[in-house]
Tab-separated table of C-alpha atoms and ligand atoms in Angstrom:
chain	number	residue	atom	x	y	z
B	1	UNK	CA	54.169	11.933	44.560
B	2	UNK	CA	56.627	14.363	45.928
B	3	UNK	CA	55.716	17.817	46.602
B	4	UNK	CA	56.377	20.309	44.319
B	5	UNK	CA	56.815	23.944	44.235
B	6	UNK	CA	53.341	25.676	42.972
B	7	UNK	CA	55.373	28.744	40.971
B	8	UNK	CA	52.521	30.708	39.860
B	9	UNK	CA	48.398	30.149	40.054
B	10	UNK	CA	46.522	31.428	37.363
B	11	UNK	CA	42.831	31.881	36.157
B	12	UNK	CA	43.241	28.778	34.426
B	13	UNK	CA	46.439	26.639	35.026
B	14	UNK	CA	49.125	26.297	37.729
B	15	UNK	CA	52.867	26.267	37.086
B	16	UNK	CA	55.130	24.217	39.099
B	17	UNK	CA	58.746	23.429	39.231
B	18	UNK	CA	59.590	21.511	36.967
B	19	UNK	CA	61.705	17.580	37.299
B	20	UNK	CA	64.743	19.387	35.609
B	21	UNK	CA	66.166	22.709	35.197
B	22	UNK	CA	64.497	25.031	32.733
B	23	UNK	CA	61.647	23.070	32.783
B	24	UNK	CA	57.476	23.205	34.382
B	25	UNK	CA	54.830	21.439	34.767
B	26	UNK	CA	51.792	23.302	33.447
B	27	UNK	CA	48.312	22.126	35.422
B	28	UNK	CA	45.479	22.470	33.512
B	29	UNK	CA	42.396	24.014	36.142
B	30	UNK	CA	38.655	23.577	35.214
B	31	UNK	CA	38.260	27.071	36.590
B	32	UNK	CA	36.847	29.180	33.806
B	33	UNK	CA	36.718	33.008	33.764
B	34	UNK	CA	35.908	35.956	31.670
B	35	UNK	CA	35.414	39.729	31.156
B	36	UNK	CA	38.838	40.438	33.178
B	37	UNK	CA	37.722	37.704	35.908
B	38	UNK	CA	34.654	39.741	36.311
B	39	UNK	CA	32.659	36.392	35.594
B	40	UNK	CA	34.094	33.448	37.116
B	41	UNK	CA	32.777	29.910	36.681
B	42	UNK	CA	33.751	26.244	36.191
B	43	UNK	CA	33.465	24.372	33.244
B	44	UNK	CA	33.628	19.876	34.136
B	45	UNK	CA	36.451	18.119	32.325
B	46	UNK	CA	37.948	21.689	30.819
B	47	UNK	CA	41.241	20.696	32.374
B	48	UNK	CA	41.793	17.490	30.826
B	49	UNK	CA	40.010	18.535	26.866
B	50	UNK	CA	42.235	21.987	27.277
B	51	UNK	CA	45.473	19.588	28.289
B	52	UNK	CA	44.863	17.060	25.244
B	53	UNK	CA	43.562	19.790	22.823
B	54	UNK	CA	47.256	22.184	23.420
B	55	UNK	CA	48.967	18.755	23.042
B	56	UNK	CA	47.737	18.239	19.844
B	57	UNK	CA	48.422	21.732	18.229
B	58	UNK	CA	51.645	22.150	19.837
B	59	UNK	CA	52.678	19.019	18.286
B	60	UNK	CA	51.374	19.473	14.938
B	61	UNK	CA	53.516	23.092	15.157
B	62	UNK	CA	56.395	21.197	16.363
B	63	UNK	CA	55.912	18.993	13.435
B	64	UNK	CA	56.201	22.256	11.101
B	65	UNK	CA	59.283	23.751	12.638
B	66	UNK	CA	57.636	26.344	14.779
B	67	UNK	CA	59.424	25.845	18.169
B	68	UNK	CA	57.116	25.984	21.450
B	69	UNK	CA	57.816	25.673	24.897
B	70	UNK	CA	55.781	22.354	24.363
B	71	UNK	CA	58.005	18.638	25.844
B	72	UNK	CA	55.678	16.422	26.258
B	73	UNK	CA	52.388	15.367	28.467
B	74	UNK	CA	52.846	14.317	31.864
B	75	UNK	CA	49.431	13.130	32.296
B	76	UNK	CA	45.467	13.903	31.925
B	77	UNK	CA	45.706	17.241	33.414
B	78	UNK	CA	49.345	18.078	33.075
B	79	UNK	CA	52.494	18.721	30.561
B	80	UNK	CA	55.849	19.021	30.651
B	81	UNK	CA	57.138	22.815	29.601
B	82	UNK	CA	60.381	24.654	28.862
B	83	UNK	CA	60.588	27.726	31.151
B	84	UNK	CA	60.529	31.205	29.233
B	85	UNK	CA	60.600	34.682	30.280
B	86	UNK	CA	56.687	35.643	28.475
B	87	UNK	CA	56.853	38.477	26.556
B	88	UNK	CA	54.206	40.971	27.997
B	89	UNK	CA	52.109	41.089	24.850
B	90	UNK	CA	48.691	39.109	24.087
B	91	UNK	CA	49.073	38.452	20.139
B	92	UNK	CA	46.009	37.927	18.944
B	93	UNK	CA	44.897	36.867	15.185
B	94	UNK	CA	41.954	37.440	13.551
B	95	UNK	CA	40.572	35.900	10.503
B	96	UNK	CA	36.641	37.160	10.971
B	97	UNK	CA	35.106	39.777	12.886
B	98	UNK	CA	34.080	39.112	16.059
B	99	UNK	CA	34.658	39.537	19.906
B	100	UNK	CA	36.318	42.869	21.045
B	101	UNK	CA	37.352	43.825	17.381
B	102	UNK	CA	33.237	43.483	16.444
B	103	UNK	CA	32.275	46.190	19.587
B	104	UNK	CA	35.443	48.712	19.463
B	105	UNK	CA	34.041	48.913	15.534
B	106	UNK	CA	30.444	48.432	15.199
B	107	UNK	CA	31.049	45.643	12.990
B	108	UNK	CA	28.724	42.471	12.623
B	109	UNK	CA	30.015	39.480	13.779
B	110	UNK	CA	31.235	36.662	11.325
B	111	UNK	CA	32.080	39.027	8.686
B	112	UNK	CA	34.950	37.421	6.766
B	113	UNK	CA	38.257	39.743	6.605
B	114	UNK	CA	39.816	40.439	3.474
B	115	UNK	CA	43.237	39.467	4.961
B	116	UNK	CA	43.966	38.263	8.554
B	117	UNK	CA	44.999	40.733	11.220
B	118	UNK	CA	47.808	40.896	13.672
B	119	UNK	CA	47.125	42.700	16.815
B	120	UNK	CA	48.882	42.860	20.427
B	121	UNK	CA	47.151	43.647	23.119
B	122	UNK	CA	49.469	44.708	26.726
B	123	UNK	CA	49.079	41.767	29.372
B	124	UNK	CA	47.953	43.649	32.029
B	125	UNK	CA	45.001	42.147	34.639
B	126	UNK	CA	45.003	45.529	36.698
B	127	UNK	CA	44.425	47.275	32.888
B	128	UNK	CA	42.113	44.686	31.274
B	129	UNK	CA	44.770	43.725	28.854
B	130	UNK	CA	44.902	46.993	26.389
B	131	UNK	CA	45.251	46.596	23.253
B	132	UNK	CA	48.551	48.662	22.159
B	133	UNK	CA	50.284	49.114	18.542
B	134	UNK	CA	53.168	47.578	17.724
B	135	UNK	CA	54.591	50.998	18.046
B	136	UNK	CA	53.634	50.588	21.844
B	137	UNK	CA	55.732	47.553	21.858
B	138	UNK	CA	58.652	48.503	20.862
B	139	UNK	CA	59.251	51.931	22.212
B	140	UNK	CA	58.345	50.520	25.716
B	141	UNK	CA	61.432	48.090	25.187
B	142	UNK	CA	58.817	44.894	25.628
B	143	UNK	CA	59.822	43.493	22.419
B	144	UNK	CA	63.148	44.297	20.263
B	145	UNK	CA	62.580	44.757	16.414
B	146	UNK	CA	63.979	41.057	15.747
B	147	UNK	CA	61.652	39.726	18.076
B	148	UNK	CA	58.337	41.701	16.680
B	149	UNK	CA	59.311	40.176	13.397
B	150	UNK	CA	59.862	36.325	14.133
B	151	UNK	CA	56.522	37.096	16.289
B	152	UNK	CA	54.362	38.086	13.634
B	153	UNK	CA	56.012	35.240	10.826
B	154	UNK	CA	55.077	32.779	13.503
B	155	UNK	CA	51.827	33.635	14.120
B	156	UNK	CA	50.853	34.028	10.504
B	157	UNK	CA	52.501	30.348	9.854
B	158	UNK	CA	50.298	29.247	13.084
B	159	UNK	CA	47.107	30.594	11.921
B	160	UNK	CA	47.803	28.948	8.195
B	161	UNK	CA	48.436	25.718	9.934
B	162	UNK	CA	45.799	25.943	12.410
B	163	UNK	CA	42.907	27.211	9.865
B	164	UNK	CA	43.809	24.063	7.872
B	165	UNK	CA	43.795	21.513	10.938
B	166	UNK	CA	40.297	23.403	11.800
B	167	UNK	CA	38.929	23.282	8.429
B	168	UNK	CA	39.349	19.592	8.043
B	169	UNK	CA	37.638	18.748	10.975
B	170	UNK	CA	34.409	21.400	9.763
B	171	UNK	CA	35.477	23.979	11.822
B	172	UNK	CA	36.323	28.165	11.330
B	173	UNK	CA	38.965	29.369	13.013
B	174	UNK	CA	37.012	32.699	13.399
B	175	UNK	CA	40.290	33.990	15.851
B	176	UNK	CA	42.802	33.086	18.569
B	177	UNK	CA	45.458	34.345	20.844
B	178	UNK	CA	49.220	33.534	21.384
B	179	UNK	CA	51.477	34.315	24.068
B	180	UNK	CA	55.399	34.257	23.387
B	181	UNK	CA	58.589	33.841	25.437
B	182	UNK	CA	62.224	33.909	25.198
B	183	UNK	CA	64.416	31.126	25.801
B	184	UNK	CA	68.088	29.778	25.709
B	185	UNK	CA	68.435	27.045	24.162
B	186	UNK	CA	70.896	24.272	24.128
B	187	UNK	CA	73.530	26.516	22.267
B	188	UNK	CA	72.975	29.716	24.855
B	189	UNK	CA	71.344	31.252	22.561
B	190	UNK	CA	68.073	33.436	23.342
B	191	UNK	CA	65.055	32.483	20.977
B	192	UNK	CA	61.418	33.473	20.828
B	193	UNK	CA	59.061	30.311	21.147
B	194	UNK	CA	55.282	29.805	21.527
B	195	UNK	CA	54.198	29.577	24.797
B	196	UNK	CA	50.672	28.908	27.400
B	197	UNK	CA	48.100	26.975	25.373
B	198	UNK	CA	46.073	26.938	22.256
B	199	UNK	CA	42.396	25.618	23.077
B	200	UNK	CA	38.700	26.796	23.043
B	201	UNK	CA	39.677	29.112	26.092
B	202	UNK	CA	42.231	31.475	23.335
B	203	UNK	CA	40.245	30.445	20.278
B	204	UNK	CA	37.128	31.885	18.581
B	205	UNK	CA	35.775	28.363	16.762
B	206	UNK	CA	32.587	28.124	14.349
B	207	UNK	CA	31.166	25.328	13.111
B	208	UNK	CA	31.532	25.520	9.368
B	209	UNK	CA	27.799	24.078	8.374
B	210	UNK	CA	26.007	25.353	11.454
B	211	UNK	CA	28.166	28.539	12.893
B	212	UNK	CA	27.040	27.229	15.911
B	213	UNK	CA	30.125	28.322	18.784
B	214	UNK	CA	32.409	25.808	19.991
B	215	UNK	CA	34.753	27.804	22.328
B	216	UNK	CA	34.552	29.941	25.800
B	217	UNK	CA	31.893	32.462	23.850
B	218	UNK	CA	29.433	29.633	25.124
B	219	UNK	CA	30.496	30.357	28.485
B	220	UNK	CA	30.645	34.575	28.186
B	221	UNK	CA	27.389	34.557	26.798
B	222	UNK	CA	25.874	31.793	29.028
B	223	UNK	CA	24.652	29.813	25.749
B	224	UNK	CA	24.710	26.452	27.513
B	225	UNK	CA	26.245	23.375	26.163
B	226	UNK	CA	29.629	24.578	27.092
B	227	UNK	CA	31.142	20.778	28.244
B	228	UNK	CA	29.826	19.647	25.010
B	229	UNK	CA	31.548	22.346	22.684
B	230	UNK	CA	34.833	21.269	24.112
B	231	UNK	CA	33.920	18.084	23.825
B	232	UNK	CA	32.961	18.583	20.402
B	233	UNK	CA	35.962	20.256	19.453
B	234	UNK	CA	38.391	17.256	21.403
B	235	UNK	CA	36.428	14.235	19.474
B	236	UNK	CA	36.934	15.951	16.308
B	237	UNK	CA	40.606	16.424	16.638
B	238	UNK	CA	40.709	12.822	17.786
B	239	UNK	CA	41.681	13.305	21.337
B	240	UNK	CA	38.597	12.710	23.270
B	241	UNK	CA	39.375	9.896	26.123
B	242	UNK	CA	37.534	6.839	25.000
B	243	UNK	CA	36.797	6.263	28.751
B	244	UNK	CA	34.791	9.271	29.406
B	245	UNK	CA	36.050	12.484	31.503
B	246	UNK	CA	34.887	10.546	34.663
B	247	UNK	CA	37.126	11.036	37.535
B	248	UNK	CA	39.774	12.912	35.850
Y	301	ATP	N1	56.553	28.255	29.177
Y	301	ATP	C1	56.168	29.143	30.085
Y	301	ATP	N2	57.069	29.651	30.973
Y	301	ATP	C2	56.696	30.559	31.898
Y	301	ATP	N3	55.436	31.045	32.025
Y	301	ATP	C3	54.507	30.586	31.164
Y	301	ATP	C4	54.815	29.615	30.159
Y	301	ATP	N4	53.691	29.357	29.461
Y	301	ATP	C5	52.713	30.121	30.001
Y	301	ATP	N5	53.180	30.867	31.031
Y	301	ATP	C6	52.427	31.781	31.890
Y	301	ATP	O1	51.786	30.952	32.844
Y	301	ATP	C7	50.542	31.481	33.227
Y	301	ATP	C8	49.466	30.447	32.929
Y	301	ATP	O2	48.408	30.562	33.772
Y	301	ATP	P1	46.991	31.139	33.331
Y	301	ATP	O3	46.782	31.016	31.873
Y	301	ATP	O4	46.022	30.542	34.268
Y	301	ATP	O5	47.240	32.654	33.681
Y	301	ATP	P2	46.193	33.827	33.612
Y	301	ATP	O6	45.352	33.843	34.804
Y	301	ATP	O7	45.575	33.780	32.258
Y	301	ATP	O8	47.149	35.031	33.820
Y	301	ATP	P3	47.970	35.891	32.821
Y	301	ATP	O9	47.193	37.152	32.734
Y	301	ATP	O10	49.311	36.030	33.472
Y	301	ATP	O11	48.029	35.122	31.535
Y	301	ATP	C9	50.343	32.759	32.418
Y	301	ATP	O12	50.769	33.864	33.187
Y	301	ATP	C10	51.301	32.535	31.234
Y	301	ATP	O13	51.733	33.768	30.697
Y	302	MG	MG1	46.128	32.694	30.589
């Protein structure tokens, strides 16, 4: 293989130049971390599940007519990308309490919202990632008006689709994050698009019968079975390699 430019590492992927212009390869790492990197660990085969699993929900959004910076898979632990400029802003959805929103408000966990709830937080490692209002957003010039909107339509048609891909596999999509970026398309002009990944790293998911967690709260909260709960959540969305995670 020919060498290729690493562009960025990450806590949990690599970026490298991509075979044409605009475009990157996004590596998927097994590397697993949490509370701001505070924690850091390594969860077998998360690579290759978190690869297949983003694959699969990109697509399905693809299929709806959300655009994402998604091409196509390069291999087990690797996928094609369209290079955007990511818009400093974790958007993160919530559908039941939990997580951060659970602690800032004394709240019990897994207490079903009335409606779901949009909220940004600033992507910031040196700041733990603060969570900022829209307000924030805009009057520090990191999104324009246009953009907040098509933002928050997007991620309320992603979290509709998403609930419903989760629910008929017997899981609750209990919450998730999103990360955005501009990009020019084919007719120069700039558009928002989804961008990074969607997998049991950025998503809170429940079993429906059992509640039991299928997502990176198994690793915070050093619950065991963490392999398995990706595992899980890959087999149920059909994407599980029939040969195993061996040597991948
Ligand atoms: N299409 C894209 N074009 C450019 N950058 C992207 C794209 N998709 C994702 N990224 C960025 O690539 C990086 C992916 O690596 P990783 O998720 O490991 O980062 P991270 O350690 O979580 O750091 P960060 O705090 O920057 O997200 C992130 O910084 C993400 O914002
Ligand atoms: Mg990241």
């Amino acid at each position: 293989m020919t060498k290729r430019r690493k562009l960025y590492e990450g806590k949990a992927k690599i970026l490298y130049q991509g075979p044409q212009p605009g475009t990157l390869v996004q590596y998927f790492k097994d590397d697993a971390t949490a509370f701001n990197a505070q924690k850091k660990g390594n969860i077998a085969g998360k690579g290759v599940l978190n690869n297949l699993i983003s694959e699969k929900i990109f697509s399905g959004l693809e299929a709806i007519g959300i655009p994402t910076h998604f091409i196509k898979r390069a291999n087990m632990r690797e996928q094609l990308i369209k290079k955007v400029e990511i818009i400093p802003l974790e958007v993160i959805i919530r559908n039941v309490v939990a997580g951060s929103m659970a602690k800032r408000l004394g709240l019990e966990e897994g207490m079903e919202l009335d409606r779901s709830i949009i909220e940004f937080s600033y992507k910031d490692d040196s700041l733990g990632d603060p969570l900022v209002a829209a307000e924030h957003a805009l009057a520090l010039g990191w999104v324009t008006d246009d953009e907040l909107d098509q933002i928050t339509a997007m991620t309320f048609r992603i979290n509709d689709f998403m609930c419903g891909l989760f629910a008929g596999i017997g899981i609750r999509l209990v919450d998730f994050k999103l990360e955005f970026g501009r990009y020019v398309d084919e007719n120069g002009d700039e558009v928002i698009i989804l961008a990074d990944e969607i997998s049991p790293d950025t998503c809170r998911l429940w079993d429906l019968k059992t509640m039991k967690k299928l997502d990176k709260d198994r690793f915070r909260r050093d619950l065991g079975g963490v392999e398995e709960a990706y595992q899980e959540v890959a087999r149920r969305l059909g994407v599980l390699p029939k040969g195993g995670l061996e040597g991948e």
